[in-house]
Short mmCIF file of C-alpha atoms in Angstrom, two decimals:
data_model
loop_
_atom_site.label_atom_id
_atom_site.label_comp_id
_atom_site.label_asym_id
_atom_site.label_seq_id
_atom_site.Cartn_x
_atom_site.Cartn_y
_atom_site.Cartn_z
CA UNK A 21 -79.87 -23.88 34.46
CA UNK A 22 -77.76 -26.37 36.70
CA UNK A 23 -74.52 -26.91 34.88
CA UNK A 24 -75.41 -30.95 34.31
CA UNK A 25 -75.52 -31.56 30.87
CA UNK A 26 -79.32 -31.98 30.48
CA UNK A 27 -79.59 -32.69 27.36
CA UNK A 28 -77.54 -35.10 27.16
CA UNK A 29 -78.77 -36.97 29.61
CA UNK A 30 -81.96 -36.51 28.16
CA UNK A 31 -81.13 -38.10 24.71
CA UNK A 32 -78.85 -40.79 25.71
CA UNK A 33 -82.33 -41.77 28.15
CA UNK A 34 -84.35 -41.33 24.86
CA UNK A 35 -82.02 -43.62 22.44
CA UNK A 36 -82.50 -46.45 25.17
CA UNK A 37 -86.24 -45.87 25.89
CA UNK A 38 -88.25 -44.44 23.15
CA UNK A 39 -90.95 -46.03 21.83
CA UNK A 40 -91.05 -48.43 18.77
CA UNK A 41 -93.96 -45.77 16.86
CA UNK A 42 -95.09 -45.93 13.52
CA UNK A 43 -94.29 -42.50 12.56
CA UNK A 44 -90.32 -42.43 13.97
CA UNK A 45 -88.14 -44.02 12.24
CA UNK A 46 -86.59 -47.53 12.66
CA UNK A 47 -82.50 -46.60 12.43
CA UNK A 48 -82.47 -44.47 15.20
CA UNK A 49 -79.52 -43.42 13.69
CA UNK A 50 -81.05 -41.45 11.35
CA UNK A 51 -81.26 -37.59 11.81
CA UNK A 52 -84.06 -36.75 9.93
CA UNK A 53 -87.85 -37.47 9.66
CA UNK A 54 -90.36 -37.29 5.98
CA UNK A 55 -91.50 -34.03 6.57
CA UNK A 56 -95.44 -35.10 5.38
CA UNK A 57 -95.47 -38.16 8.04
CA UNK A 58 -94.10 -35.77 10.34
CA UNK A 59 -96.71 -33.00 9.70
CA UNK A 60 -99.60 -35.19 10.46
CA UNK A 61 -98.46 -37.46 13.13
CA UNK A 62 -97.91 -34.29 15.37
CA UNK A 63 -101.34 -32.82 14.29
CA UNK A 64 -102.61 -36.22 14.91
CA UNK A 65 -100.72 -36.24 18.53
CA UNK A 66 -102.49 -32.81 19.71
CA UNK A 67 -104.93 -34.00 23.26
CA UNK A 68 -104.44 -37.05 21.77
CA UNK A 69 -102.91 -39.99 23.33
CA UNK A 70 -99.61 -41.80 20.90
CA UNK A 71 -100.80 -45.14 21.41
CA UNK A 72 -104.26 -44.51 20.09
CA UNK A 73 -102.92 -42.27 17.10
CA UNK A 74 -100.88 -45.15 16.41
CA UNK A 75 -103.82 -47.16 13.94
CA UNK A 76 -105.29 -44.14 12.80
CA UNK A 77 -102.13 -42.80 10.89
CA UNK A 78 -101.11 -46.08 9.26
CA UNK A 79 -104.74 -46.32 7.60
CA UNK A 80 -104.19 -42.32 6.75
CA UNK A 81 -100.83 -42.23 5.10
CA UNK A 82 -101.92 -45.64 3.42
CA UNK A 83 -105.23 -43.15 2.33
CA UNK A 84 -103.53 -40.33 1.56
CA UNK A 85 -99.39 -41.36 0.96
CA UNK A 86 -98.29 -37.61 0.16
CA UNK A 87 -99.69 -34.50 0.22
CA UNK A 88 -100.68 -34.17 -3.23
CA UNK A 89 -102.84 -37.17 -3.09
CA UNK A 90 -104.53 -34.80 0.45
CA UNK A 91 -105.06 -31.99 -0.97
CA UNK A 92 -107.41 -33.92 -4.17
CA UNK A 93 -109.66 -35.52 -1.76
CA UNK A 94 -112.75 -34.08 -0.58
CA UNK A 95 -113.30 -33.12 2.44
CA UNK A 96 -115.62 -35.52 3.69
CA UNK A 97 -113.13 -38.34 2.40
CA UNK A 98 -110.88 -36.52 5.01
CA UNK A 99 -113.21 -36.56 7.99
CA UNK A 100 -114.08 -40.01 7.01
CA UNK A 101 -110.71 -41.38 7.55
CA UNK A 102 -110.08 -39.48 10.43
CA UNK A 103 -113.56 -40.46 12.55
CA UNK A 104 -112.93 -41.34 16.06
CA UNK A 105 -109.97 -39.41 16.63
CA UNK A 106 -112.11 -36.55 17.47
CA UNK A 107 -111.13 -32.31 17.63
CA UNK A 108 -112.61 -33.07 14.25
CA UNK A 109 -110.84 -29.12 13.09
CA UNK A 110 -107.59 -30.92 12.78
CA UNK A 111 -108.55 -32.55 10.14
CA UNK A 112 -110.68 -29.68 8.45
CA UNK A 113 -107.06 -27.67 8.72
CA UNK A 114 -104.87 -30.45 7.73
CA UNK A 115 -106.57 -30.58 4.42
CA UNK A 116 -106.75 -26.74 3.78
CA UNK A 117 -102.85 -26.44 4.19
CA UNK A 118 -102.48 -29.75 2.09
CA UNK A 119 -104.63 -27.97 -0.33
CA UNK A 120 -103.12 -24.48 0.13
CA UNK A 121 -99.43 -26.19 -0.19
CA UNK A 122 -100.22 -27.59 -3.78
CA UNK A 123 -102.11 -24.44 -4.83
CA UNK A 124 -98.90 -22.03 -3.58
CA UNK A 125 -95.89 -23.49 -3.06
CA UNK A 126 -96.14 -26.29 -5.95
CA UNK A 127 -96.55 -29.04 -3.72
CA UNK A 128 -93.18 -28.57 -2.14
CA UNK A 129 -93.40 -29.10 1.89
CA UNK A 130 -92.28 -25.74 4.34
CA UNK A 131 -88.53 -26.40 5.59
CA UNK A 132 -88.89 -23.72 8.41
CA UNK A 133 -90.71 -23.38 11.69
CA UNK A 134 -91.66 -19.69 10.80
CA UNK A 135 -92.62 -21.12 6.42
CA UNK A 136 -94.34 -24.21 8.60
CA UNK A 137 -96.74 -21.68 10.32
CA UNK A 138 -97.73 -19.40 6.94
CA UNK A 139 -100.26 -22.60 6.89
CA UNK A 140 -103.77 -22.90 7.67
CA UNK A 141 -104.33 -24.57 11.20
CA UNK A 142 -100.29 -24.86 12.53
CA UNK A 143 -99.32 -23.09 15.77
CA UNK A 144 -96.14 -22.36 17.30
CA UNK A 145 -95.63 -25.58 18.59
CA UNK A 146 -96.19 -28.06 15.56
CA UNK A 147 -94.41 -25.83 13.43
CA UNK A 148 -90.97 -26.18 15.91
CA UNK A 149 -91.89 -30.13 15.64
CA UNK A 150 -92.29 -30.97 12.53
CA UNK A 151 -89.29 -28.00 11.54
CA UNK A 152 -86.80 -30.20 14.45
CA UNK A 153 -88.22 -33.50 13.13
CA UNK A 154 -87.62 -33.12 9.73
CA UNK A 155 -85.39 -30.55 9.11
CA UNK A 156 -82.62 -30.17 12.13
CA UNK A 157 -83.86 -26.77 13.21
CA UNK A 158 -82.98 -25.96 16.66
CA UNK A 159 -86.78 -24.36 17.78
CA UNK A 160 -88.71 -25.44 20.83
CA UNK A 161 -91.74 -27.40 21.07
CA UNK A 162 -93.97 -26.80 23.96
CA UNK A 163 -96.77 -29.13 24.37
CA UNK A 164 -98.65 -30.15 28.45
CA UNK A 165 -95.63 -32.75 28.53
CA UNK A 166 -92.80 -30.93 28.12
CA UNK A 167 -94.88 -28.26 30.01
CA UNK A 168 -95.03 -30.54 33.22
CA UNK A 169 -91.39 -31.55 33.15
CA UNK A 170 -90.51 -28.37 33.18
CA UNK A 171 -92.80 -26.93 35.49
CA UNK A 172 -91.11 -29.88 37.75
CA UNK A 173 -87.61 -29.62 37.17
CA UNK A 174 -87.46 -25.99 37.91
CA UNK A 175 -90.08 -26.25 40.42
CA UNK A 176 -92.32 -23.45 39.03
CA UNK A 177 -95.44 -22.65 41.72
CA UNK A 178 -97.65 -21.87 38.54
CA UNK A 179 -100.89 -23.55 36.84
CA UNK A 180 -100.56 -25.72 34.17
CA UNK A 181 -102.91 -23.46 31.74
CA UNK A 182 -100.76 -20.54 32.77
CA UNK A 183 -99.22 -18.76 29.94
CA UNK A 184 -96.06 -17.73 32.33
CA UNK A 185 -95.52 -21.45 32.29
CA UNK A 186 -95.31 -21.90 28.84
CA UNK A 187 -93.23 -18.81 28.07
CA UNK A 188 -91.15 -20.62 31.12
CA UNK A 189 -90.82 -23.72 29.32
CA UNK A 190 -90.35 -22.49 26.47
CA UNK A 191 -87.32 -21.07 27.49
CA UNK A 192 -86.04 -23.75 29.47
CA UNK A 193 -86.51 -26.41 26.37
CA UNK A 194 -84.69 -23.84 24.53
CA UNK A 195 -81.93 -23.46 25.94
CA UNK A 196 -81.99 -27.28 25.97
CA UNK A 197 -82.62 -27.67 21.87
CA UNK A 198 -79.50 -25.17 21.19
CA UNK A 199 -77.52 -27.56 23.35
CA UNK A 200 -78.49 -30.42 21.70
CA UNK A 201 -76.82 -32.43 19.30
CA UNK A 202 -79.89 -33.35 17.16
CA UNK A 203 -82.87 -31.24 18.10
CA UNK A 204 -85.33 -33.68 16.31
CA UNK A 205 -84.31 -36.34 18.65
CA UNK A 206 -84.78 -33.10 21.56
CA UNK A 207 -87.74 -32.56 20.96
CA UNK A 208 -89.04 -35.83 20.94
CA UNK A 209 -87.11 -36.60 24.26
CA UNK A 210 -88.74 -33.83 26.46
CA UNK A 211 -92.29 -35.34 25.10
CA UNK A 212 -91.29 -38.91 25.82
CA UNK A 213 -90.00 -37.56 29.34
CA UNK A 214 -92.78 -36.22 30.17
CA UNK A 215 -95.65 -39.00 28.88
CA UNK A 216 -93.81 -41.87 29.99
CA UNK A 217 -91.73 -41.21 33.03
CA UNK A 218 -93.11 -37.55 34.39
CA UNK A 219 -96.58 -38.36 34.10
CA UNK A 220 -98.94 -35.96 35.59
CA UNK A 221 -99.99 -39.03 38.02
CA UNK A 222 -97.65 -41.61 39.67
CA UNK A 223 -94.63 -39.62 38.18
CA UNK A 224 -91.86 -42.79 37.53
CA UNK A 225 -88.82 -40.35 39.35
CA UNK A 226 -86.28 -43.53 39.87
CA UNK A 227 -86.47 -43.22 35.87
CA UNK A 228 -85.87 -40.14 35.13
CA UNK A 229 -82.49 -39.51 33.82
CA UNK A 230 -82.79 -35.96 35.16
CA UNK A 231 -84.63 -36.67 39.08
CA UNK A 232 -80.99 -35.38 41.16
CA UNK A 233 -81.96 -31.89 39.24
CA UNK A 234 -85.58 -31.60 40.16
CA UNK A 235 -86.74 -29.62 42.53
CA UNK A 236 -90.35 -30.60 42.99
CA UNK A 237 -88.94 -34.36 43.55
CA UNK A 238 -86.41 -32.84 46.19
CA UNK A 239 -89.81 -31.51 48.05
CA UNK A 240 -90.76 -35.16 48.09
CA UNK A 241 -93.63 -34.26 46.78
CA UNK A 242 -93.69 -34.19 42.29
CA UNK A 243 -96.95 -34.23 42.06
CA UNK A 244 -97.82 -30.84 43.28
CA UNK A 245 -96.57 -29.15 39.85
CA UNK A 246 -97.35 -27.76 38.18
CA UNK A 247 -100.98 -26.30 40.05
CA UNK A 248 -104.22 -27.92 38.80
CA UNK A 249 -105.94 -25.70 36.13
CA UNK A 250 -108.29 -23.25 36.37
CA UNK A 251 -112.24 -25.49 36.93
CA UNK A 252 -114.13 -25.73 33.67
CA UNK A 253 -117.21 -24.11 33.46
CA UNK A 254 -119.66 -27.20 31.99
CA UNK A 255 -122.57 -27.32 29.97
CA UNK A 256 -125.52 -30.22 30.80
CA UNK A 257 -127.45 -31.36 28.46
CA UNK A 258 -129.63 -33.99 28.29
CA UNK A 259 -130.72 -35.24 24.71
CA UNK A 260 -133.04 -37.92 23.66
CA UNK A 261 -131.76 -40.04 20.52
CA UNK A 262 -133.29 -42.29 17.89
CA UNK A 263 -131.58 -45.23 15.90
CA UNK A 264 -133.69 -46.36 12.82
CA UNK A 265 -132.22 -48.29 10.33
CA UNK A 266 -132.95 -50.64 6.93
CA UNK A 267 -131.26 -53.48 6.51
CA UNK A 268 -127.90 -52.10 6.85
CA UNK A 269 -128.11 -48.59 6.82
CA UNK A 270 -128.97 -45.98 9.37
CA UNK A 271 -131.08 -42.66 9.90
CA UNK A 272 -127.82 -40.27 9.83
CA UNK A 273 -127.84 -36.42 9.55
CA UNK A 274 -125.00 -33.85 8.85
CA UNK A 275 -124.16 -32.02 11.79
CA UNK A 276 -124.69 -28.82 10.22
CA UNK A 277 -123.48 -26.48 13.62
CA UNK A 278 -122.43 -27.06 17.09
CA UNK A 279 -119.81 -29.91 17.60
CA UNK A 280 -118.46 -32.19 14.76
CA UNK A 281 -120.10 -29.77 11.65
CA UNK A 282 -119.58 -31.73 8.92
CA UNK A 283 -119.97 -35.59 10.26
CA UNK A 284 -122.63 -37.25 11.18
CA UNK A 285 -125.23 -39.02 13.93
CA UNK A 286 -128.62 -40.57 14.58
CA UNK A 287 -130.92 -37.87 15.61
CA UNK A 288 -131.21 -36.06 18.69
CA UNK A 289 -132.17 -33.47 20.55
CA UNK A 290 -133.21 -31.86 23.97
CA UNK A 291 -135.03 -33.73 26.18
CA UNK A 292 -138.56 -32.34 27.37
CA UNK A 293 -139.40 -33.72 30.45
CA UNK A 294 -142.93 -33.34 29.73
CA UNK A 295 -142.97 -34.95 26.75
CA UNK A 296 -143.60 -38.74 25.98
CA UNK A 297 -140.60 -40.55 23.41
CA UNK A 298 -143.63 -40.45 21.20
CA UNK A 299 -144.36 -37.46 20.68
CA UNK A 300 -140.80 -35.98 20.64
CA UNK A 301 -140.08 -38.23 17.30
CA UNK A 302 -143.22 -37.19 16.22
CA UNK A 303 -142.11 -33.41 15.96
CA UNK A 304 -138.59 -34.42 14.45
CA UNK A 305 -140.86 -35.44 10.91
CA UNK A 306 -138.40 -38.31 9.95
CA UNK A 307 -141.07 -40.79 9.30
CA UNK A 308 -143.27 -43.28 11.28
CA UNK A 309 -142.64 -46.05 13.61
CA UNK A 310 -144.78 -48.54 14.75
CA UNK A 311 -142.96 -48.54 18.67
CA UNK A 312 -140.56 -47.42 20.47
CA UNK A 313 -137.80 -49.26 22.33
CA UNK A 314 -135.93 -47.53 25.12
CA UNK A 315 -132.00 -49.03 24.93
CA UNK A 316 -130.15 -46.96 27.59
CA UNK A 317 -128.28 -44.11 27.75
CA UNK A 318 -125.00 -43.54 26.81
CA UNK A 319 -123.00 -39.88 27.71
CA UNK A 320 -120.38 -38.35 25.62
CA UNK A 321 -117.64 -34.74 26.61
CA UNK A 322 -116.72 -32.50 24.04
CA UNK A 323 -116.17 -28.75 24.34
CA UNK A 324 -116.41 -28.30 27.87
CA UNK A 325 -120.73 -30.08 27.79
CA UNK A 326 -121.28 -33.16 29.11
CA UNK A 327 -124.27 -35.05 27.44
CA UNK A 328 -126.45 -37.20 28.14
CA UNK A 329 -128.55 -39.36 25.48
CA UNK A 330 -131.54 -41.18 26.02
CA UNK A 331 -131.87 -43.39 23.46
CA UNK A 332 -134.73 -45.44 21.73
CA UNK A 333 -134.29 -47.71 18.66
CA UNK A 334 -137.22 -47.28 16.33
CA UNK A 335 -139.13 -50.17 15.52
CA UNK A 336 -140.46 -50.69 11.78
CA UNK A 337 -139.37 -47.70 10.20
CA UNK A 338 -141.07 -46.43 7.58
CA UNK A 339 -141.00 -43.32 4.96
CA UNK A 340 -138.97 -40.03 5.71
CA UNK A 341 -135.16 -39.32 4.77
CA UNK A 342 -132.53 -41.61 2.80
CA UNK A 343 -130.90 -44.24 5.19
CA UNK A 344 -127.52 -43.99 5.11
CA UNK A 345 -124.38 -46.22 5.17
CA UNK A 346 -122.27 -45.35 8.34
CA UNK A 347 -119.24 -46.02 6.89
CA UNK A 348 -119.21 -44.32 4.23
CA UNK A 349 -120.01 -41.21 6.39
CA UNK A 350 -117.64 -39.84 9.32
CA UNK A 351 -119.23 -40.60 12.76
CA UNK A 352 -119.23 -37.97 15.59
CA UNK A 353 -117.84 -39.22 18.60
CA UNK A 354 -121.48 -39.55 20.13
CA UNK A 355 -122.53 -41.57 16.90
CA UNK A 356 -120.94 -44.44 17.34
CA UNK A 357 -121.76 -44.44 21.34
CA UNK A 358 -125.08 -44.89 20.37
CA UNK A 359 -124.85 -47.21 17.67
CA UNK A 360 -122.84 -49.69 19.66
CA UNK A 361 -125.56 -49.53 22.68
CA UNK A 362 -127.58 -50.77 19.72
CA UNK A 363 -125.40 -53.64 18.60
CA UNK A 364 -125.08 -54.10 22.96
CA UNK A 365 -128.32 -54.83 23.23
CA UNK A 366 -129.47 -56.78 20.60
CA UNK A 367 -126.07 -59.63 20.97
CA UNK A 368 -127.59 -59.99 24.92
CA UNK A 369 -131.18 -60.47 23.46
#
């Protein structure tokens, strides 16, 4: 690492430019944050932008203000409060870890990175981030933002998903943590720098506190690093879905496997090119309908699946299973898109 005081420059920049987010202390001079809130925030922030997480974080803490409240809640209620954030395994693991904290640790949260890692669903990054912010432990937390900053500053010709880049970024970040006056501030500063300045596209190098010592900036092409990830192998699915309702309740089914098990969505299945929609509906065995009305198509991407659903409104639905109030269950992202299509079409009439 150059002799430049990277730790001081990055920390100072963060204190002056940090975003006001609901999980951050209003008093920037305080060094520690409440561990439970840090934990919930870090789990929600995995693969989700901060501006999206904010409202969910505040509602979640209102419903589950501490680890005991979260542990006591049924999983279905946790998933319902999580609905919309995606990657629902995070919610299940958060809930399972809360139950373990209550059962095994008497409701007392861990205080070290190693102890946090013993809980379900908490990996190296999350444990380090919590330990640094809530307990002041100088442990590097490396996410995609930190890897991108490290690749550019150090000039590392590595792919974004390469294990070697993760290791190099962790070594670099740990040096900064060891030099930092406040490890919690440094953890947030590195992530903030990648999220707001050293962005994947059009990085704002003129605002970067360490631009003078950035290897890739000196080359004149900061977007060149890190190198692109290996190409994703997509699975394309064409589905036929049906929206049926009685009053304010919808025909919804709980997913038992595949994406988002435990969440609910309207019935849908693989579309057969030689089959009319009426035949698909009859084969599902979900009741009788006077007619099926085409509403349009929705698209959804999840876990390497690119999904296209041809959606039909079921007119005068009779028989079949009991309908469900959508607000009472956790909906998949695909379900919300399908229900929104019904609202948009009806609102345009």
